[in-house]
XYZ file of C-alpha atoms in Angstrom:
709
model
C -17.435 85.144 -36.463
C -21.228 83.464 -37.229
C -23.866 86.433 -39.099
C -26.964 87.458 -37.687
C -28.906 85.123 -38.978
C -27.024 82.651 -37.547
C -27.696 84.104 -33.545
C -31.993 83.462 -34.628
C -32.009 80.243 -33.216
C -31.679 80.097 -29.609
C -31.182 77.587 -27.181
C -32.038 77.124 -23.226
C -29.250 75.786 -20.965
C -31.802 72.378 -20.967
C -32.439 71.643 -24.550
C -28.485 71.917 -25.036
C -28.564 69.215 -22.565
C -31.084 67.244 -24.742
C -28.540 67.905 -27.553
C -25.932 66.344 -26.612
C -27.359 63.792 -24.496
C -26.408 64.224 -21.042
C -27.834 65.752 -18.307
C -28.549 69.337 -17.219
C -25.692 69.448 -14.446
C -23.844 67.881 -16.757
C -24.217 71.349 -18.884
C -23.975 73.639 -16.568
C -20.549 71.911 -15.173
C -19.401 73.159 -19.042
C -20.687 76.307 -18.421
C -18.186 75.987 -15.113
C -15.883 75.111 -16.413
C -14.645 76.508 -20.111
C -14.507 79.832 -20.685
C -15.068 78.744 -24.416
C -18.677 78.338 -23.587
C -20.744 80.068 -25.791
C -22.223 83.157 -23.974
C -25.667 83.947 -23.811
C -27.365 85.662 -26.210
C -30.816 86.665 -25.089
C -32.927 85.878 -22.189
C -32.768 86.301 -18.132
C -30.135 86.142 -16.143
C -31.913 82.803 -14.582
C -32.755 81.855 -18.099
C -30.445 81.979 -20.155
C -31.129 81.909 -24.291
C -27.335 80.478 -26.026
C -27.539 81.005 -29.875
C -28.198 77.793 -31.581
C -25.103 77.674 -33.583
C -22.380 78.436 -31.364
C -23.297 75.804 -29.219
C -23.602 73.005 -32.130
C -19.934 74.642 -32.842
C -18.020 74.342 -29.723
C -19.908 70.632 -28.506
C -18.483 69.416 -31.582
C -15.046 71.313 -31.662
C -15.021 69.692 -27.565
C -16.322 65.582 -28.841
C -19.534 66.542 -26.857
C -22.128 65.589 -29.715
C -22.073 62.500 -32.363
C -23.827 63.677 -34.333
C -25.712 66.882 -35.533
C -29.008 66.309 -36.884
C -31.570 64.477 -34.277
C -34.881 65.731 -33.825
C -33.823 67.521 -30.349
C -31.371 69.513 -32.664
C -34.425 70.199 -35.207
C -36.756 71.479 -32.812
C -35.393 74.593 -31.618
C -35.516 75.678 -35.752
C -38.715 75.025 -35.639
C -39.913 77.037 -32.415
C -37.654 80.447 -33.768
C -40.738 80.594 -36.532
C -42.322 81.687 -34.056
C -45.654 82.159 -35.301
C -48.367 78.890 -34.009
C -49.514 78.103 -37.572
C -45.976 78.747 -39.317
C -44.284 76.405 -37.363
C -47.812 73.565 -37.457
C -47.736 74.803 -41.277
C -43.945 73.355 -41.597
C -45.333 69.980 -39.809
C -48.335 69.713 -41.471
C -46.256 69.824 -44.354
C -43.181 67.782 -43.278
C -45.583 64.935 -42.002
C -47.432 65.018 -45.219
C -44.355 64.500 -47.175
C -43.823 61.627 -45.351
C -46.709 59.770 -45.540
C -46.439 60.142 -49.652
C -42.935 58.512 -48.899
C -44.694 55.484 -47.110
C -46.837 54.358 -49.913
C -50.108 54.557 -48.779
C -52.135 51.302 -49.653
C -54.988 51.565 -52.295
C -58.169 53.095 -50.817
C -56.600 55.874 -48.869
C -56.662 59.371 -49.510
C -52.997 60.798 -49.785
C -52.214 64.042 -47.528
C -53.856 67.034 -49.435
C -51.055 70.133 -48.545
C -50.570 72.279 -51.400
C -52.712 75.091 -50.169
C -50.347 74.797 -47.268
C -47.077 74.206 -48.795
C -47.641 77.163 -51.977
C -47.021 79.365 -48.509
C -44.092 78.372 -46.987
C -40.955 80.243 -46.741
C -37.861 79.432 -47.849
C -36.560 78.409 -44.069
C -39.763 76.612 -43.191
C -39.289 75.131 -47.029
C -35.894 73.866 -45.575
C -36.887 72.073 -41.886
C -39.669 70.033 -44.057
C -36.757 68.803 -45.999
C -34.880 68.355 -42.892
C -37.403 66.848 -41.668
C -37.924 64.865 -43.924
C -34.532 63.738 -44.385
C -34.937 63.159 -40.295
C -37.257 60.433 -41.234
C -34.565 57.607 -42.178
C -33.373 57.684 -38.653
C -35.776 57.631 -37.048
C -38.713 56.513 -38.721
C -41.745 58.810 -40.706
C -44.388 58.739 -37.407
C -42.082 59.004 -34.872
C -40.575 61.669 -36.743
C -44.003 63.892 -37.523
C -44.708 63.146 -33.625
C -41.696 64.134 -32.088
C -42.933 67.436 -33.678
C -47.065 67.337 -33.065
C -45.911 66.704 -29.396
C -42.962 69.649 -29.254
C -45.553 72.034 -31.400
C -48.501 71.077 -28.693
C -46.403 71.151 -25.731
C -45.274 74.703 -26.215
C -48.986 76.204 -27.487
C -50.624 74.303 -24.659
C -52.767 77.504 -23.604
C -54.161 78.178 -27.608
C -54.949 74.562 -28.414
C -56.980 72.430 -26.210
C -57.028 68.749 -27.211
C -58.708 66.158 -25.603
C -56.592 64.148 -23.479
C -55.350 61.096 -24.361
C -57.245 59.098 -21.289
C -60.131 60.519 -21.933
C -60.439 60.213 -25.542
C -60.027 56.528 -25.184
C -62.556 56.279 -22.556
C -64.756 58.205 -25.414
C -64.908 55.235 -27.248
C -64.475 52.624 -25.368
C -68.633 53.964 -23.953
C -69.265 54.600 -27.656
C -68.298 50.798 -27.778
C -70.293 49.064 -24.715
C -73.303 51.695 -25.393
C -73.091 51.216 -29.047
C -76.451 48.915 -30.974
C -75.849 49.698 -34.237
C -72.815 47.560 -35.660
C -72.411 45.165 -38.228
C -70.096 43.141 -38.782
C -69.595 42.234 -41.930
C -70.253 45.769 -43.285
C -67.394 48.944 -42.554
C -67.536 50.941 -39.461
C -67.676 54.389 -39.943
C -66.055 56.993 -37.004
C -67.084 60.620 -36.811
C -65.197 63.400 -35.264
C -66.611 66.681 -36.520
C -64.828 69.164 -34.255
C -61.288 66.577 -34.290
C -58.289 69.316 -33.401
C -55.704 67.621 -34.505
C -57.410 64.386 -33.960
C -56.647 62.699 -31.048
C -60.419 61.574 -29.745
C -60.139 59.881 -33.934
C -57.255 57.960 -33.249
C -58.474 56.353 -29.747
C -61.451 55.199 -31.940
C -58.162 53.804 -34.290
C -56.634 51.941 -31.782
C -60.040 50.679 -30.258
C -61.511 48.777 -33.401
C -58.770 49.077 -36.347
C -57.524 45.251 -37.377
C -54.096 46.112 -38.693
C -54.639 42.057 -40.178
C -57.639 42.576 -41.627
C -57.124 41.253 -45.241
C -60.804 41.862 -46.859
C -61.502 44.917 -49.575
C -59.753 48.436 -48.283
C -63.095 49.225 -48.575
C -64.374 47.493 -46.168
C -61.866 48.622 -43.648
C -62.362 51.261 -40.417
C -62.930 54.792 -42.235
C -62.190 58.265 -40.304
C -63.873 60.978 -40.745
C -63.418 64.320 -39.572
C -63.449 67.996 -39.696
C -61.735 71.241 -37.907
C -62.778 74.836 -38.125
C -58.832 75.641 -37.757
C -56.643 74.673 -40.901
C -54.292 73.907 -39.408
C -55.460 71.712 -37.167
C -57.663 69.765 -39.758
C -54.289 69.840 -41.305
C -51.937 67.766 -38.579
C -54.943 65.808 -37.742
C -55.353 64.296 -41.301
C -51.226 63.732 -41.401
C -51.640 62.070 -38.577
C -54.323 59.860 -38.846
C -52.940 58.805 -42.395
C -49.311 57.777 -40.882
C -50.277 55.663 -38.163
C -52.562 53.609 -39.721
C -49.564 53.049 -42.086
C -47.347 52.384 -38.795
C -50.318 50.240 -37.226
C -50.101 48.333 -40.356
C -46.742 48.226 -41.263
C -46.142 44.185 -41.630
C -49.318 43.368 -43.236
C -49.521 43.165 -47.250
C -52.258 46.268 -47.539
C -49.861 48.429 -45.397
C -52.406 50.813 -44.193
C -54.501 49.383 -41.098
C -57.580 52.466 -41.335
C -58.644 55.346 -44.277
C -59.000 58.259 -43.532
C -60.595 62.045 -43.860
C -60.072 65.383 -42.585
C -61.310 68.388 -43.787
C -60.421 72.076 -43.353
C -63.941 74.326 -42.464
C -67.028 75.627 -39.928
C -68.974 71.641 -39.397
C -72.034 73.656 -38.530
C -71.951 75.759 -41.333
C -70.313 74.373 -43.981
C -70.423 70.289 -43.715
C -67.679 68.613 -46.124
C -69.551 64.806 -44.747
C -73.910 65.664 -45.498
C -74.396 62.650 -46.609
C -71.831 60.705 -43.969
C -74.214 58.083 -41.976
C -71.216 57.256 -39.087
C -71.257 54.148 -36.739
C -70.548 56.327 -34.311
C -69.804 60.056 -33.579
C -66.784 61.140 -31.000
C -66.699 64.932 -30.307
C -65.121 67.359 -27.779
C -66.916 70.229 -29.406
C -66.238 73.658 -29.199
C -67.662 75.601 -25.579
C -70.335 78.303 -25.701
C -69.389 79.960 -28.842
C -71.668 82.782 -30.121
C -71.379 82.520 -33.195
C -72.150 79.747 -34.125
C -74.642 80.603 -37.122
C -77.950 80.716 -35.249
C -80.059 83.483 -37.944
C -77.883 81.360 -41.426
C -78.955 77.881 -40.162
C -82.511 78.607 -38.671
C -83.699 76.723 -41.402
C -81.558 74.070 -41.125
C -82.956 70.357 -41.732
C -80.325 69.060 -38.207
C -82.628 70.799 -35.894
C -85.419 67.805 -35.492
C -85.339 69.093 -32.037
C -85.740 72.062 -32.039
C -83.740 75.477 -33.469
C -80.608 75.771 -30.770
C -81.290 79.113 -29.187
C -78.527 81.386 -29.945
C -76.626 80.904 -26.701
C -76.812 76.710 -26.621
C -74.480 76.283 -28.975
C -73.484 72.849 -27.579
C -76.824 71.727 -28.300
C -76.603 72.380 -32.016
C -73.755 70.093 -31.042
C -75.273 67.387 -29.735
C -78.967 67.542 -33.025
C -75.363 67.673 -35.673
C -73.701 64.732 -34.348
C -77.377 62.537 -34.437
C -78.019 63.647 -37.709
C -74.959 62.008 -38.827
C -75.404 58.607 -37.419
C -76.842 55.519 -38.876
C -79.790 54.657 -37.795
C -79.050 52.900 -34.162
C -75.266 53.898 -34.247
C -73.998 55.806 -31.471
C -72.503 59.193 -30.273
C -70.716 60.700 -27.331
C -70.269 63.399 -26.915
C -68.006 66.053 -24.359
C -70.306 68.919 -22.855
C -70.200 71.474 -19.813
C -71.936 70.160 -16.992
C -74.222 73.685 -17.668
C -76.073 72.459 -20.621
C -78.167 69.612 -18.396
C -79.852 72.426 -16.841
C -79.739 75.823 -18.343
C -83.173 76.766 -18.956
C -82.627 78.158 -22.671
C -81.687 74.706 -23.397
C -85.471 73.091 -21.569
C -87.595 72.175 -24.670
C -84.559 70.805 -26.536
C -83.716 68.216 -23.259
C -86.811 67.476 -23.309
C -87.271 66.493 -26.909
C -84.730 64.496 -26.829
C -85.995 62.281 -24.342
C -89.088 62.176 -25.540
C -86.790 60.938 -28.289
C -85.813 58.237 -26.891
C -82.538 59.239 -27.924
C -80.723 59.724 -24.583
C -79.170 57.193 -23.255
C -76.903 58.487 -20.025
C -75.642 61.571 -18.763
C -71.573 60.679 -17.522
C -70.848 63.432 -14.683
C -66.564 63.540 -14.984
C -64.308 65.164 -12.352
C -63.035 68.291 -12.451
C -59.864 68.508 -14.070
C -60.838 64.824 -16.859
C -59.831 68.264 -19.633
C -59.863 71.868 -20.079
C -61.125 74.121 -18.226
C -59.482 71.518 -15.933
C -62.177 73.345 -13.376
C -65.522 72.479 -14.501
C -66.381 69.279 -12.981
C -67.270 68.105 -17.328
C -70.418 65.649 -18.910
C -70.584 63.252 -21.272
C -73.667 62.890 -23.175
C -73.688 59.536 -24.622
C -76.899 59.075 -27.761
C -78.010 57.198 -29.301
C -80.098 57.623 -33.062
C -83.361 56.316 -33.299
C -83.800 52.915 -35.370
C -86.781 54.423 -36.254
C -89.108 57.490 -36.540
C -91.566 56.125 -33.354
C -90.608 56.141 -29.770
C -89.558 54.082 -26.634
C -91.869 55.474 -24.210
C -90.428 53.190 -21.849
C -86.729 53.895 -22.926
C -84.896 55.327 -19.143
C -81.861 57.298 -18.755
C -78.905 56.618 -16.872
C -77.218 59.164 -14.643
C -73.600 58.612 -13.637
C -72.418 60.532 -11.243
C -68.631 59.963 -11.363
C -67.849 63.731 -9.890
C -66.225 62.257 -6.880
C -64.074 59.105 -8.328
C -60.661 59.720 -7.039
C -57.955 57.149 -5.606
C -58.069 56.280 -1.888
C -56.074 57.679 0.210
C -51.940 57.923 -0.390
C -49.709 56.685 2.918
C -48.509 60.279 2.675
C -46.438 63.150 3.362
C -47.306 65.694 4.707
C -48.268 67.641 1.799
C -49.954 64.170 0.392
C -50.073 62.804 -3.255
C -50.139 65.030 -6.895
C -53.026 66.114 -8.455
C -54.506 64.190 -11.043
C -57.300 61.856 -12.659
C -56.686 58.371 -11.259
C -57.346 57.094 -15.580
C -57.294 53.055 -14.835
C -60.012 53.814 -11.518
C -62.074 56.496 -13.317
C -62.430 54.094 -16.127
C -63.130 51.318 -14.704
C -65.776 52.933 -12.858
C -68.105 54.121 -15.464
C -67.540 51.979 -17.658
C -68.491 48.823 -15.316
C -71.618 51.228 -14.036
C -72.906 51.708 -17.508
C -72.444 47.452 -18.598
C -74.814 47.054 -15.711
C -77.197 49.360 -16.861
C -77.763 50.740 -13.697
C -78.494 47.465 -11.952
C -76.482 45.126 -9.512
C -72.399 45.923 -9.064
C -71.875 49.658 -11.151
C -67.964 50.121 -9.153
C -67.255 53.376 -6.782
C -69.779 55.624 -9.240
C -73.454 56.829 -8.404
C -75.964 56.313 -10.465
C -78.675 55.839 -11.483
C -81.513 54.685 -14.219
C -84.327 57.439 -14.558
C -87.424 56.287 -16.539
C -87.767 59.915 -18.752
C -91.273 60.653 -17.680
C -89.044 61.710 -13.728
C -86.793 63.588 -16.158
C -89.445 65.956 -18.043
C -90.427 68.090 -15.305
C -90.556 71.833 -15.050
C -86.361 72.427 -15.535
C -85.522 69.103 -17.386
C -82.311 69.079 -15.084
C -79.692 66.367 -16.631
C -76.961 66.433 -13.784
C -77.125 63.217 -12.431
C -76.092 64.829 -9.130
C -79.652 65.806 -9.032
C -80.907 62.012 -9.768
C -78.766 59.737 -7.849
C -78.860 58.962 -4.777
C -76.299 60.055 -2.370
C -76.059 56.965 -0.044
C -75.565 54.799 -3.698
C -71.926 55.738 -3.561
C -71.000 55.104 -0.007
C -73.616 51.343 -0.596
C -72.976 48.141 -0.511
C -69.084 47.209 -1.517
C -67.656 51.253 -1.620
C -69.208 51.215 2.351
C -67.635 47.594 2.947
C -64.110 48.720 0.666
C -64.365 52.578 3.827
C -64.949 50.007 6.828
C -61.645 47.794 5.848
C -60.049 50.516 5.131
C -60.699 51.912 7.936
C -60.176 49.043 10.380
C -56.356 48.333 8.414
C -56.122 52.540 9.808
C -57.374 51.616 13.599
C -54.919 48.817 13.661
C -51.728 50.961 12.510
C -52.572 53.255 14.655
C -52.746 50.508 17.931
C -48.887 49.554 16.122
C -47.709 53.177 16.518
C -49.461 53.704 20.112
C -48.177 50.902 21.910
C -44.503 52.351 20.637
C -45.177 56.192 21.790
C -46.989 55.509 24.526
C -44.096 53.583 25.855
C -42.259 56.840 25.772
C -41.722 59.463 29.049
C -41.463 62.897 28.507
C -39.187 64.336 31.107
C -39.485 68.489 32.026
C -36.248 67.870 32.766
C -33.897 66.460 30.368
C -33.117 68.314 26.734
C -32.633 71.620 28.526
C -28.404 71.567 29.123
C -27.725 70.170 25.419
C -28.924 73.774 24.287
C -29.781 74.719 20.852
C -28.983 75.471 17.377
C -30.247 77.843 14.753
C -31.137 77.281 11.262
C -28.957 79.939 10.242
C -26.035 78.953 11.888
C -25.942 74.997 10.520
C -26.308 76.913 7.242
C -23.326 78.785 8.226
C -21.489 75.698 8.981
C -22.377 74.078 5.612
C -24.507 71.739 7.454
C -27.563 72.926 5.920
C -28.551 74.358 2.040
C -30.970 76.488 2.073
C -33.272 77.385 -0.401
C -36.190 79.518 -0.559
C -39.141 78.326 -3.290
C -39.691 80.384 -6.728
C -43.873 81.032 -8.310
C -43.383 79.661 -11.551
C -43.772 81.523 -14.576
C -48.050 81.746 -15.778
C -47.346 79.675 -19.017
C -45.592 77.087 -17.827
C -48.413 76.182 -14.502
C -50.984 73.519 -15.166
C -53.608 71.651 -13.219
C -56.388 68.335 -13.169
C -54.635 65.365 -14.797
C -51.242 65.344 -14.757
C -48.422 62.619 -16.919
C -47.045 59.696 -14.672
C -43.641 61.608 -14.606
C -45.013 65.214 -14.155
C -43.830 67.624 -10.916
C -46.450 68.908 -8.217
C -46.203 72.748 -7.341
C -46.568 72.880 -3.959
C -47.951 76.703 -2.865
C -48.394 78.137 0.755
C -52.378 77.808 0.201
C -51.966 73.806 -1.138
C -50.827 72.993 2.217
C -53.133 74.693 3.969
C -56.006 73.072 2.743
C -54.754 69.980 3.936
C -51.491 69.562 1.470
C -51.551 67.953 -1.817
C -49.843 70.229 -4.678
C -53.023 71.790 -7.097
C -50.599 72.075 -9.488
C -47.364 70.926 -11.966
C -44.826 71.148 -14.473
C -43.365 69.246 -16.981
C -40.867 67.322 -15.939
C -38.655 69.098 -18.810
C -39.594 72.642 -17.571
C -38.745 71.913 -13.784
C -35.493 70.572 -14.742
C -35.007 73.115 -17.684
C -36.632 75.802 -14.421
C -33.873 74.060 -11.880
C -30.906 74.359 -14.018
C -30.990 77.764 -14.826
C -31.862 78.723 -10.816
C -35.339 79.717 -11.965
C -37.511 77.531 -10.172
C -36.666 75.390 -6.441
C -37.182 71.639 -6.808
C -36.513 69.764 -3.808
C -34.019 65.902 -4.189
C -35.124 62.747 -1.460
C -35.027 63.305 2.283
C -35.224 67.646 1.312
C -36.795 69.006 4.678
C -39.455 71.649 3.266
C -40.619 74.411 5.881
C -43.542 76.641 5.642
C -42.590 79.917 5.816
C -46.122 81.133 6.239
C -47.362 81.446 10.095
C -50.931 80.217 9.404
C -49.373 77.423 7.680
C -46.620 76.629 9.743
C -45.252 72.470 9.219
C -42.034 71.063 8.275
C -42.221 67.599 7.110
C -39.221 64.896 4.867
C -39.925 65.667 1.033
C -40.107 61.463 0.615
C -42.135 62.562 -3.043
C -39.897 64.492 -3.966
C -38.329 65.944 -6.877
C -41.017 68.831 -5.717
C -41.657 72.619 -7.134
C -41.779 74.635 -3.845
C -44.148 78.584 -4.565
C -43.078 81.328 -2.601
C -42.918 80.937 1.389
C -41.474 77.600 1.037
C -38.060 76.419 2.002
C -35.715 73.177 0.934
C -33.465 72.397 3.716
C -30.530 69.675 2.530
C -29.047 68.511 5.256
C -25.393 66.708 4.776
C -26.185 62.822 6.342
C -22.631 63.015 7.867
C -24.068 65.589 10.540
C -27.483 65.911 10.261
C -30.910 63.623 10.586
C -33.615 65.038 8.420
C -36.349 63.150 10.204
C -34.554 64.489 13.225
C -34.015 68.691 11.810
C -38.104 68.519 10.189
C -39.568 67.449 13.902
C -36.824 70.525 15.829
C -38.368 72.804 13.468
C -41.897 72.203 13.888
C -41.817 71.881 16.947
C -45.170 74.872 17.706
C -42.898 76.825 20.143
C -40.716 76.951 17.583
C -43.158 79.077 15.184
C -43.836 81.646 18.161
C -40.027 82.157 18.931
C -39.251 82.662 15.077
C -42.360 84.669 14.012
C -42.484 88.048 13.073
C -46.350 88.573 14.946
C -46.191 92.610 12.031
C -50.086 91.051 11.142
C -52.615 88.149 10.518
C -49.932 86.660 7.505
C -46.821 86.729 9.852
C -44.556 85.262 8.326
C -41.475 82.884 10.274
C -37.992 83.556 9.926
C -36.683 79.731 9.310
C -33.197 81.145 9.778
C -34.180 81.466 13.046
C -35.767 78.320 14.138
C -33.732 76.445 16.543
C -32.228 72.822 16.641
C -32.106 71.059 18.998
C -27.620 70.259 19.481
C -26.724 66.386 19.697
C -24.672 63.826 18.720
C -24.947 62.467 14.844
C -25.909 58.805 17.324
C -29.085 60.466 19.147
C -30.682 62.196 16.405
C -30.865 59.133 14.305
C -33.027 57.784 16.922
C -35.206 60.736 18.041
C -35.404 61.098 14.003
C -36.990 57.783 13.954
C -39.909 58.766 16.869
C -40.474 61.736 14.781
C -40.895 60.100 11.756
C -43.766 57.738 13.709
C -45.071 60.694 15.052
C -45.532 62.122 11.378
C -47.537 57.920 10.789
C -49.281 58.261 13.791
C -50.396 62.378 13.113
C -50.747 60.868 9.136
C -52.910 58.055 9.704
C -55.257 59.769 12.494
C -55.974 62.842 9.282
C -56.688 59.807 6.936
C -58.892 57.614 9.981
C -60.923 61.162 10.284
C -61.973 61.426 6.978
C -62.644 58.103 6.107
C -64.424 58.086 9.711
C -66.635 61.126 8.511
C -67.333 59.296 5.114
C -68.692 56.097 6.625
C -70.978 58.611 9.237
C -71.941 60.037 5.759
C -72.366 57.210 3.495
C -74.684 55.023 6.620
C -76.322 58.490 7.738
C -78.091 58.841 3.820
C -78.917 55.070 3.139
C -80.692 55.235 6.796
C -82.637 57.738 5.868
C -83.317 56.944 2.730
C -84.731 53.397 4.088
C -82.057 51.271 2.421
C -81.598 48.761 5.475
C -82.290 45.909 5.085
C -83.159 44.753 8.473
C -83.135 47.062 11.119
C -80.947 46.496 14.319
C -82.333 44.806 17.828
């Protein structure tokens, strides 16, 4: 019998599956079939927790695991440390040990994890030793990157990491805007609020040359600082290990130099003498205690003392102060910085000095906070102390850059950012400089004198002509899409218009309720459930994310606003805490105000409350036939409770026409075409409104080259 210490590390069913290298269903099957499978030691009925030591022993006894000691086996023990900093410190020390073992190249600063290592407990030290041992099998960088990724996923609500596509966009934007680089000199990139180093790693991917054989002092230098010592240590090790991995085929080993230090940058700058070619930064927002009183006479405030409520403008000026003459900074800022009254004087000073070169408004969801459309400010340090009176500021409005409408389904596509489209749009606009083709972004090159009014509002939407977002190629694409939709509607009309609905046929066929179908085994009915608040995310979603659909989403047009990681969705499904659809399941809305039904061809989807999944026996029912019958408006009226304005529909009372399977398929094909017809009508209406609005804006602005006769 294991002692209590052996029970301190627990795992979920999903984690057991990863340790054993099987699917979640296999673990659930083991639990049902084998009485010897370990009993839960915690958690809930829907999300049980099992002692790792007991699970490990059971897997070994039943030959379900080849080798205990994989990364998946180790992570639950890191997670059992509980405290975020305790976990992060152990990962940082493990990374430092791994980096030292790799024998970094001459000129590369070894990681200094001494202070963190001295404070580790025995348990933490044991985990560090085991992580280092795993590197022999998986590789130093892969082991560290795995642990760091799990740590970030576990604490996603406490750590605001910059999404990798946004970090890449910031680095590319700096590159296309930069004019102060010397091909033969050192290139230095600084991030004064680097977090775990994601932006600096994006800079390394863009500018480092692993095959560079110059003197180590001439290679790319990555400098960073963060007020959180754990994140600073993780960033330092992350960059060093990534550099070693990138340069492993070259004699000099490391592909770049890196130096990340802990501390509050505004109060205690560890790089006061550094002049960087590029500064990339996602600073903390809305700080009140940023050092207003103690830094009142700081020489960095060339453009004025930032007000107490304008900490972001302190970061902007810090970035400019650390640039080499002609160097470029790209800073991610909340949109209010562009218009708040308190910062008007400093914004005006930046404009007069000619250092603000572009403001790019991004779509909501690009980075935390996901509900806000953040801005990127592109700044260039002056070559001289003079002012360029003829400089213009490029205003780029990419807030509405979205992928074209999907082919869909009733619920539409997943929420998220089309990063490829956004990158192409922003970069092409900046390269065009506000002249000629700039992609689907709205843009305008605005003279500084026009911005120096009473408000000094730098919000791009205020200065970008509305017609520009629909003009030229964008308008042409909308017409092409509209024509394609009309062709699709004509084809569907040719088929559907031939149907003649009789007022008599069908009455003798009879109907059956969903409840009857469930009792007969023809349908499996599952009710949607509310995901845990700490797992739900909004905004940018990875390619394998699982959409979370709710009744408000359906009522608003069918596009899911939230998502879960694939791991969380699978774990929730296995534990019984989530309802996740499979392809060709029928989804029904149990709310009268948003009632509808459709075949979920975009599964998997996590269903929220008042949404129901119906899985049919294909030998008895056609899913399109079932969905078509269920969504009939008369069906909702018969099955609705009508108790209040928020009345519900009793899904079990919904009626289905009783037909043989062969005839069901005929009806089902017609229902499918009706669904496509409905989607095409809806999309054609949306594109038509865009065309009307774009043409109206263009005509009212006098943008028509030749007036119609």
